[in-house]
């Protein structure tokens, strides 16, 4: 029996005002190690993606290039942040799906920017909005112990459908995989936050 994996649902207090709201958005109680992984790993991944995209951007306006960089930063950072212990502890502290589904729904704005502006394709936008929200509702509607494999299946289905039905230019082939990874896998899959040794572990499940 493993002795190094103890659940810790203790949410530390946050700072008042905007600083506290940012802590809550990112996940209160983030450790220096988690932050280091986000900054270092995220920085490497952002540079790799931008290096890939650069030769594919001929004909793109300055505004479109700026939006692309912002999306890359958001998705890479979002994948890593939502995978942290602190984010899992915060976003899955309640059995209620409302907060998590709201978080996912807000990201339809990303689909609107990519589909309606960068691609100029309303069909792509509507199709991926249906895929995103349908997958999210499915994941949140089933028992917790099934959510991981169902989320993985949804991720692969969304990716495959996009390859077949909604192909995009080479400059944006990474968008749906990272977008779906951030929301369907990193954000929606419930995982028990493991005690880091910096605070006492407490048994139990979120209420």
PDB file of C-alpha atoms in Angstrom:
ATOM      1  CA  UNK A   1       0.000   0.000   0.000  1.00  0.00           C
ATOM      2  CA  UNK A   2       1.365   3.411  -0.946  1.00  0.00           C
ATOM      3  CA  UNK A   3       2.128   5.835   1.833  1.00  0.00           C
ATOM      4  CA  UNK A   4       3.182   8.832  -0.280  1.00  0.00           C
ATOM      5  CA  UNK A   5      -0.228   9.706  -1.750  1.00  0.00           C
ATOM      6  CA  UNK A   6      -2.348  11.417   0.875  1.00  0.00           C
ATOM      7  CA  UNK A   7      -5.382  13.511  -0.130  1.00  0.00           C
ATOM      8  CA  UNK A   8      -5.346  17.138   0.935  1.00  0.00           C
ATOM      9  CA  UNK A   9      -8.498  19.192   0.315  1.00  0.00           C
ATOM     10  CA  UNK A  10      -7.419  22.029   2.620  1.00  0.00           C
ATOM     11  CA  UNK A  11      -7.861  25.361   0.814  1.00  0.00           C
ATOM     12  CA  UNK A  12      -5.566  28.019   2.283  1.00  0.00           C
ATOM     13  CA  UNK A  13      -6.875  31.562   2.871  1.00  0.00           C
ATOM     14  CA  UNK A  14      -6.447  34.019   0.006  1.00  0.00           C
ATOM     15  CA  UNK A  15      -5.450  37.663  -0.029  1.00  0.00           C
ATOM     16  CA  UNK A  16      -8.161  40.340  -0.034  1.00  0.00           C
ATOM     17  CA  UNK A  17      -9.206  42.180  -3.180  1.00  0.00           C
ATOM     18  CA  UNK A  18      -7.984  41.502  -6.699  1.00  0.00           C
ATOM     19  CA  UNK A  19      -4.917  39.598  -5.519  1.00  0.00           C
ATOM     20  CA  UNK A  20      -7.189  37.063  -3.833  1.00  0.00           C
ATOM     21  CA  UNK A  21      -9.397  36.765  -6.903  1.00  0.00           C
ATOM     22  CA  UNK A  22      -6.371  36.001  -9.050  1.00  0.00           C
ATOM     23  CA  UNK A  23      -5.228  33.381  -6.511  1.00  0.00           C
ATOM     24  CA  UNK A  24      -8.664  31.781  -6.655  1.00  0.00           C
ATOM     25  CA  UNK A  25      -8.700  31.801 -10.443  1.00  0.00           C
ATOM     26  CA  UNK A  26      -5.307  30.082 -10.565  1.00  0.00           C
ATOM     27  CA  UNK A  27      -5.942  27.851  -7.535  1.00  0.00           C
ATOM     28  CA  UNK A  28      -5.125  28.987  -3.979  1.00  0.00           C
ATOM     29  CA  UNK A  29      -2.063  27.510  -2.345  1.00  0.00           C
ATOM     30  CA  UNK A  30       0.076  27.004  -5.433  1.00  0.00           C
ATOM     31  CA  UNK A  31       3.556  25.856  -4.470  1.00  0.00           C
ATOM     32  CA  UNK A  32       6.814  27.268  -5.814  1.00  0.00           C
ATOM     33  CA  UNK A  33       7.447  23.964  -7.541  1.00  0.00           C
ATOM     34  CA  UNK A  34       4.097  24.158  -9.350  1.00  0.00           C
ATOM     35  CA  UNK A  35       4.840  27.727 -10.411  1.00  0.00           C
ATOM     36  CA  UNK A  36       8.301  26.722 -11.618  1.00  0.00           C
ATOM     37  CA  UNK A  37       6.849  23.961 -13.789  1.00  0.00           C
ATOM     38  CA  UNK A  38       4.302  26.395 -15.234  1.00  0.00           C
ATOM     39  CA  UNK A  39       6.852  29.094 -16.047  1.00  0.00           C
ATOM     40  CA  UNK A  40       9.671  26.876 -17.284  1.00  0.00           C
ATOM     41  CA  UNK A  41       7.606  24.195 -18.993  1.00  0.00           C
ATOM     42  CA  UNK A  42       5.155  26.733 -20.350  1.00  0.00           C
ATOM     43  CA  UNK A  43       7.935  28.954 -21.662  1.00  0.00           C
ATOM     44  CA  UNK A  44       9.532  26.087 -23.567  1.00  0.00           C
ATOM     45  CA  UNK A  45       6.192  24.989 -25.055  1.00  0.00           C
ATOM     46  CA  UNK A  46       5.232  28.533 -26.071  1.00  0.00           C
ATOM     47  CA  UNK A  47       8.562  29.023 -27.854  1.00  0.00           C
ATOM     48  CA  UNK A  48       8.191  25.695 -29.651  1.00  0.00           C
ATOM     49  CA  UNK A  49       4.655  26.500 -30.825  1.00  0.00           C
ATOM     50  CA  UNK A  50       5.592  29.989 -31.993  1.00  0.00           C
ATOM     51  CA  UNK A  51       8.609  28.574 -33.828  1.00  0.00           C
ATOM     52  CA  UNK A  52       6.268  26.149 -35.599  1.00  0.00           C
ATOM     53  CA  UNK A  53       3.711  28.840 -36.437  1.00  0.00           C
ATOM     54  CA  UNK A  54       6.123  31.493 -37.694  1.00  0.00           C
ATOM     55  CA  UNK A  55       6.663  30.092 -41.222  1.00  0.00           C
ATOM     56  CA  UNK A  56       2.900  29.548 -41.610  1.00  0.00           C
ATOM     57  CA  UNK A  57       1.848  33.163 -41.028  1.00  0.00           C
ATOM     58  CA  UNK A  58       2.446  34.719 -44.442  1.00  0.00           C
ATOM     59  CA  UNK A  59      -0.447  37.032 -45.224  1.00  0.00           C
ATOM     60  CA  UNK A  60      -1.559  37.358 -41.586  1.00  0.00           C
ATOM     61  CA  UNK A  61      -2.086  40.898 -40.291  1.00  0.00           C
ATOM     62  CA  UNK A  62      -0.296  42.221 -37.207  1.00  0.00           C
ATOM     63  CA  UNK A  63      -3.560  42.038 -35.230  1.00  0.00           C
ATOM     64  CA  UNK A  64      -4.069  38.395 -36.210  1.00  0.00           C
ATOM     65  CA  UNK A  65      -0.502  37.540 -35.193  1.00  0.00           C
ATOM     66  CA  UNK A  66      -0.958  39.237 -31.822  1.00  0.00           C
ATOM     67  CA  UNK A  67      -4.183  37.303 -31.219  1.00  0.00           C
ATOM     68  CA  UNK A  68      -2.404  34.076 -32.137  1.00  0.00           C
ATOM     69  CA  UNK A  69       0.351  34.756 -29.583  1.00  0.00           C
ATOM     70  CA  UNK A  70      -2.225  35.542 -26.886  1.00  0.00           C
ATOM     71  CA  UNK A  71      -4.081  32.290 -27.621  1.00  0.00           C
ATOM     72  CA  UNK A  72      -0.859  30.277 -27.469  1.00  0.00           C
ATOM     73  CA  UNK A  73       0.025  31.831 -24.090  1.00  0.00           C
ATOM     74  CA  UNK A  74      -3.476  31.233 -22.741  1.00  0.00           C
ATOM     75  CA  UNK A  75      -3.734  27.599 -23.826  1.00  0.00           C
ATOM     76  CA  UNK A  76      -0.238  26.547 -22.776  1.00  0.00           C
ATOM     77  CA  UNK A  77      -0.608  28.317 -19.446  1.00  0.00           C
ATOM     78  CA  UNK A  78      -4.136  26.986 -19.025  1.00  0.00           C
ATOM     79  CA  UNK A  79      -3.133  23.364 -19.596  1.00  0.00           C
ATOM     80  CA  UNK A  80      -0.428  23.555 -16.943  1.00  0.00           C
ATOM     81  CA  UNK A  81      -2.404  25.636 -14.433  1.00  0.00           C
ATOM     82  CA  UNK A  82      -5.488  23.423 -14.582  1.00  0.00           C
ATOM     83  CA  UNK A  83      -3.320  20.347 -14.079  1.00  0.00           C
ATOM     84  CA  UNK A  84      -1.886  21.584 -10.764  1.00  0.00           C
ATOM     85  CA  UNK A  85      -2.797  20.289  -7.332  1.00  0.00           C
ATOM     86  CA  UNK A  86      -3.975  23.756  -6.316  1.00  0.00           C
ATOM     87  CA  UNK A  87      -6.349  24.113  -9.272  1.00  0.00           C
ATOM     88  CA  UNK A  88      -7.781  20.612  -8.766  1.00  0.00           C
ATOM     89  CA  UNK A  89      -8.358  21.394  -5.095  1.00  0.00           C
ATOM     90  CA  UNK A  90     -10.137  24.660  -5.897  1.00  0.00           C
ATOM     91  CA  UNK A  91     -12.260  23.781  -8.932  1.00  0.00           C
ATOM     92  CA  UNK A  92     -13.314  20.370  -7.633  1.00  0.00           C
ATOM     93  CA  UNK A  93     -13.939  21.425  -4.044  1.00  0.00           C
ATOM     94  CA  UNK A  94     -17.662  21.048  -4.676  1.00  0.00           C
ATOM     95  CA  UNK A  95     -19.696  18.311  -6.345  1.00  0.00           C
ATOM     96  CA  UNK A  96     -21.679  21.027  -8.130  1.00  0.00           C
ATOM     97  CA  UNK A  97     -20.942  21.272 -11.859  1.00  0.00           C
ATOM     98  CA  UNK A  98     -22.061  24.895 -12.235  1.00  0.00           C
ATOM     99  CA  UNK A  99     -18.673  26.556 -11.719  1.00  0.00           C
ATOM    100  CA  UNK A 100     -16.776  24.141 -13.934  1.00  0.00           C
ATOM    101  CA  UNK A 101     -19.342  24.309 -16.740  1.00  0.00           C
ATOM    102  CA  UNK A 102     -19.355  28.103 -16.553  1.00  0.00           C
ATOM    103  CA  UNK A 103     -15.565  28.068 -16.884  1.00  0.00           C
ATOM    104  CA  UNK A 104     -15.866  25.891 -19.985  1.00  0.00           C
ATOM    105  CA  UNK A 105     -18.690  27.980 -21.464  1.00  0.00           C
ATOM    106  CA  UNK A 106     -16.627  31.170 -21.204  1.00  0.00           C
ATOM    107  CA  UNK A 107     -14.094  29.531 -23.498  1.00  0.00           C
ATOM    108  CA  UNK A 108     -16.561  29.545 -26.382  1.00  0.00           C
ATOM    109  CA  UNK A 109     -15.188  33.081 -26.823  1.00  0.00           C
ATOM    110  CA  UNK A 110     -11.922  31.454 -27.881  1.00  0.00           C
ATOM    111  CA  UNK A 111     -13.829  29.440 -30.462  1.00  0.00           C
ATOM    112  CA  UNK A 112     -15.524  32.597 -31.688  1.00  0.00           C
ATOM    113  CA  UNK A 113     -12.212  34.418 -32.142  1.00  0.00           C
ATOM    114  CA  UNK A 114     -10.617  31.520 -34.003  1.00  0.00           C
ATOM    115  CA  UNK A 115     -13.667  30.443 -35.985  1.00  0.00           C
ATOM    116  CA  UNK A 116     -15.249  33.766 -36.871  1.00  0.00           C
ATOM    117  CA  UNK A 117     -12.179  35.997 -37.125  1.00  0.00           C
ATOM    118  CA  UNK A 118      -9.053  33.972 -37.886  1.00  0.00           C
ATOM    119  CA  UNK A 119     -10.810  31.333 -40.001  1.00  0.00           C
ATOM    120  CA  UNK A 120     -13.937  33.226 -41.078  1.00  0.00           C
ATOM    121  CA  UNK A 121     -15.878  29.965 -40.778  1.00  0.00           C
ATOM    122  CA  UNK A 122     -19.158  30.065 -38.772  1.00  0.00           C
ATOM    123  CA  UNK A 123     -19.618  26.330 -39.391  1.00  0.00           C
ATOM    124  CA  UNK A 124     -16.320  25.595 -37.619  1.00  0.00           C
ATOM    125  CA  UNK A 125     -17.344  27.812 -34.707  1.00  0.00           C
ATOM    126  CA  UNK A 126     -20.812  26.297 -34.290  1.00  0.00           C
ATOM    127  CA  UNK A 127     -19.597  22.725 -34.731  1.00  0.00           C
ATOM    128  CA  UNK A 128     -16.836  23.056 -32.145  1.00  0.00           C
ATOM    129  CA  UNK A 129     -19.107  24.877 -29.709  1.00  0.00           C
ATOM    130  CA  UNK A 130     -21.518  21.935 -29.837  1.00  0.00           C
ATOM    131  CA  UNK A 131     -18.636  19.473 -29.437  1.00  0.00           C
ATOM    132  CA  UNK A 132     -17.178  21.373 -26.487  1.00  0.00           C
ATOM    133  CA  UNK A 133     -20.369  21.899 -24.515  1.00  0.00           C
ATOM    134  CA  UNK A 134     -21.745  18.460 -25.355  1.00  0.00           C
ATOM    135  CA  UNK A 135     -18.538  16.823 -24.145  1.00  0.00           C
ATOM    136  CA  UNK A 136     -18.460  18.943 -20.991  1.00  0.00           C
ATOM    137  CA  UNK A 137     -22.068  18.157 -20.115  1.00  0.00           C
ATOM    138  CA  UNK A 138     -21.444  14.442 -20.698  1.00  0.00           C
ATOM    139  CA  UNK A 139     -18.346  14.412 -18.480  1.00  0.00           C
ATOM    140  CA  UNK A 140     -20.094  16.255 -15.655  1.00  0.00           C
ATOM    141  CA  UNK A 141     -23.226  14.093 -15.840  1.00  0.00           C
ATOM    142  CA  UNK A 142     -21.639  10.723 -15.126  1.00  0.00           C
ATOM    143  CA  UNK A 143     -20.226   9.223 -11.904  1.00  0.00           C
ATOM    144  CA  UNK A 144     -16.847  10.614 -10.896  1.00  0.00           C
ATOM    145  CA  UNK A 145     -15.028   7.302 -11.284  1.00  0.00           C
ATOM    146  CA  UNK A 146     -15.926   7.206 -15.011  1.00  0.00           C
ATOM    147  CA  UNK A 147     -15.045  10.770 -15.877  1.00  0.00           C
ATOM    148  CA  UNK A 148     -11.387  10.188 -16.678  1.00  0.00           C
ATOM    149  CA  UNK A 149     -11.890   7.540 -19.415  1.00  0.00           C
ATOM    150  CA  UNK A 150     -14.969   9.325 -20.760  1.00  0.00           C
ATOM    151  CA  UNK A 151     -13.056  12.614 -20.936  1.00  0.00           C
ATOM    152  CA  UNK A 152     -10.219  10.851 -22.764  1.00  0.00           C
ATOM    153  CA  UNK A 153     -12.695   9.366 -25.241  1.00  0.00           C
ATOM    154  CA  UNK A 154     -14.330  12.774 -25.739  1.00  0.00           C
ATOM    155  CA  UNK A 155     -10.929  14.385 -26.298  1.00  0.00           C
ATOM    156  CA  UNK A 156      -9.989  11.853 -28.983  1.00  0.00           C
ATOM    157  CA  UNK A 157     -13.425  12.094 -30.614  1.00  0.00           C
ATOM    158  CA  UNK A 158     -13.295  15.909 -30.780  1.00  0.00           C
ATOM    159  CA  UNK A 159      -9.786  15.797 -32.216  1.00  0.00           C
ATOM    160  CA  UNK A 160     -10.722  13.161 -34.813  1.00  0.00           C
ATOM    161  CA  UNK A 161     -13.923  14.948 -35.851  1.00  0.00           C
ATOM    162  CA  UNK A 162     -11.929  18.113 -36.395  1.00  0.00           C
ATOM    163  CA  UNK A 163      -9.417  16.273 -38.575  1.00  0.00           C
ATOM    164  CA  UNK A 164     -12.222  14.846 -40.710  1.00  0.00           C
ATOM    165  CA  UNK A 165     -14.927  17.526 -40.738  1.00  0.00           C
ATOM    166  CA  UNK A 166     -13.282  20.801 -39.697  1.00  0.00           C
ATOM    167  CA  UNK A 167      -9.756  20.928 -41.161  1.00  0.00           C
ATOM    168  CA  UNK A 168      -7.811  24.142 -40.555  1.00  0.00           C
ATOM    169  CA  UNK A 169      -4.669  25.763 -41.996  1.00  0.00           C
ATOM    170  CA  UNK A 170      -1.339  24.442 -40.727  1.00  0.00           C
ATOM    171  CA  UNK A 171      -0.872  27.510 -38.503  1.00  0.00           C
ATOM    172  CA  UNK A 172      -3.825  26.420 -36.345  1.00  0.00           C
ATOM    173  CA  UNK A 173      -3.612  22.617 -36.264  1.00  0.00           C
ATOM    174  CA  UNK A 174      -2.497  22.752 -32.606  1.00  0.00           C
ATOM    175  CA  UNK A 175      -5.489  24.789 -31.417  1.00  0.00           C
ATOM    176  CA  UNK A 176      -8.170  22.126 -30.922  1.00  0.00           C
ATOM    177  CA  UNK A 177      -5.812  19.572 -29.297  1.00  0.00           C
ATOM    178  CA  UNK A 178      -4.539  22.093 -26.718  1.00  0.00           C
ATOM    179  CA  UNK A 179      -7.962  23.691 -26.259  1.00  0.00           C
ATOM    180  CA  UNK A 180      -9.602  20.328 -25.591  1.00  0.00           C
ATOM    181  CA  UNK A 181      -6.707  19.198 -23.397  1.00  0.00           C
ATOM    182  CA  UNK A 182      -7.061  22.293 -21.220  1.00  0.00           C
ATOM    183  CA  UNK A 183     -10.827  22.016 -20.728  1.00  0.00           C
ATOM    184  CA  UNK A 184     -11.895  18.386 -21.114  1.00  0.00           C
ATOM    185  CA  UNK A 185      -8.853  16.744 -19.543  1.00  0.00           C
ATOM    186  CA  UNK A 186      -7.071  19.185 -17.243  1.00  0.00           C
ATOM    187  CA  UNK A 187     -10.082  21.146 -15.999  1.00  0.00           C
ATOM    188  CA  UNK A 188     -12.987  18.686 -15.896  1.00  0.00           C
ATOM    189  CA  UNK A 189     -11.358  15.451 -14.750  1.00  0.00           C
ATOM    190  CA  UNK A 190     -11.719  15.216 -10.954  1.00  0.00           C
ATOM    191  CA  UNK A 191      -8.467  14.207  -9.297  1.00  0.00           C
ATOM    192  CA  UNK A 192      -7.670  14.055  -5.607  1.00  0.00           C
ATOM    193  CA  UNK A 193      -5.063  16.702  -4.725  1.00  0.00           C
ATOM    194  CA  UNK A 194      -2.050  15.057  -3.155  1.00  0.00           C
ATOM    195  CA  UNK A 195      -0.485  16.488   0.000  1.00  0.00           C
ATOM    196  CA  UNK A 196       2.835  18.136  -0.786  1.00  0.00           C
ATOM    197  CA  UNK A 197       4.298  18.012   2.695  1.00  0.00           C
ATOM    198  CA  UNK A 198       3.922  21.753   3.132  1.00  0.00           C
ATOM    199  CA  UNK A 199       0.616  21.406   4.978  1.00  0.00           C
ATOM    200  CA  UNK A 200      -0.983  18.576   6.954  1.00  0.00           C
ATOM    201  CA  UNK A 201      -3.021  16.096   4.963  1.00  0.00           C
ATOM    202  CA  UNK A 202      -6.723  15.730   5.665  1.00  0.00           C
ATOM    203  CA  UNK A 203      -8.774  12.773   4.678  1.00  0.00           C
ATOM    204  CA  UNK A 204     -12.157  13.122   3.019  1.00  0.00           C
ATOM    205  CA  UNK A 205     -13.808  14.280  -0.144  1.00  0.00           C
ATOM    206  CA  UNK A 206     -14.960  17.729  -1.245  1.00  0.00           C
ATOM    207  CA  UNK A 207     -18.444  18.651  -0.181  1.00  0.00           C
TER     208      UNK A 207
END
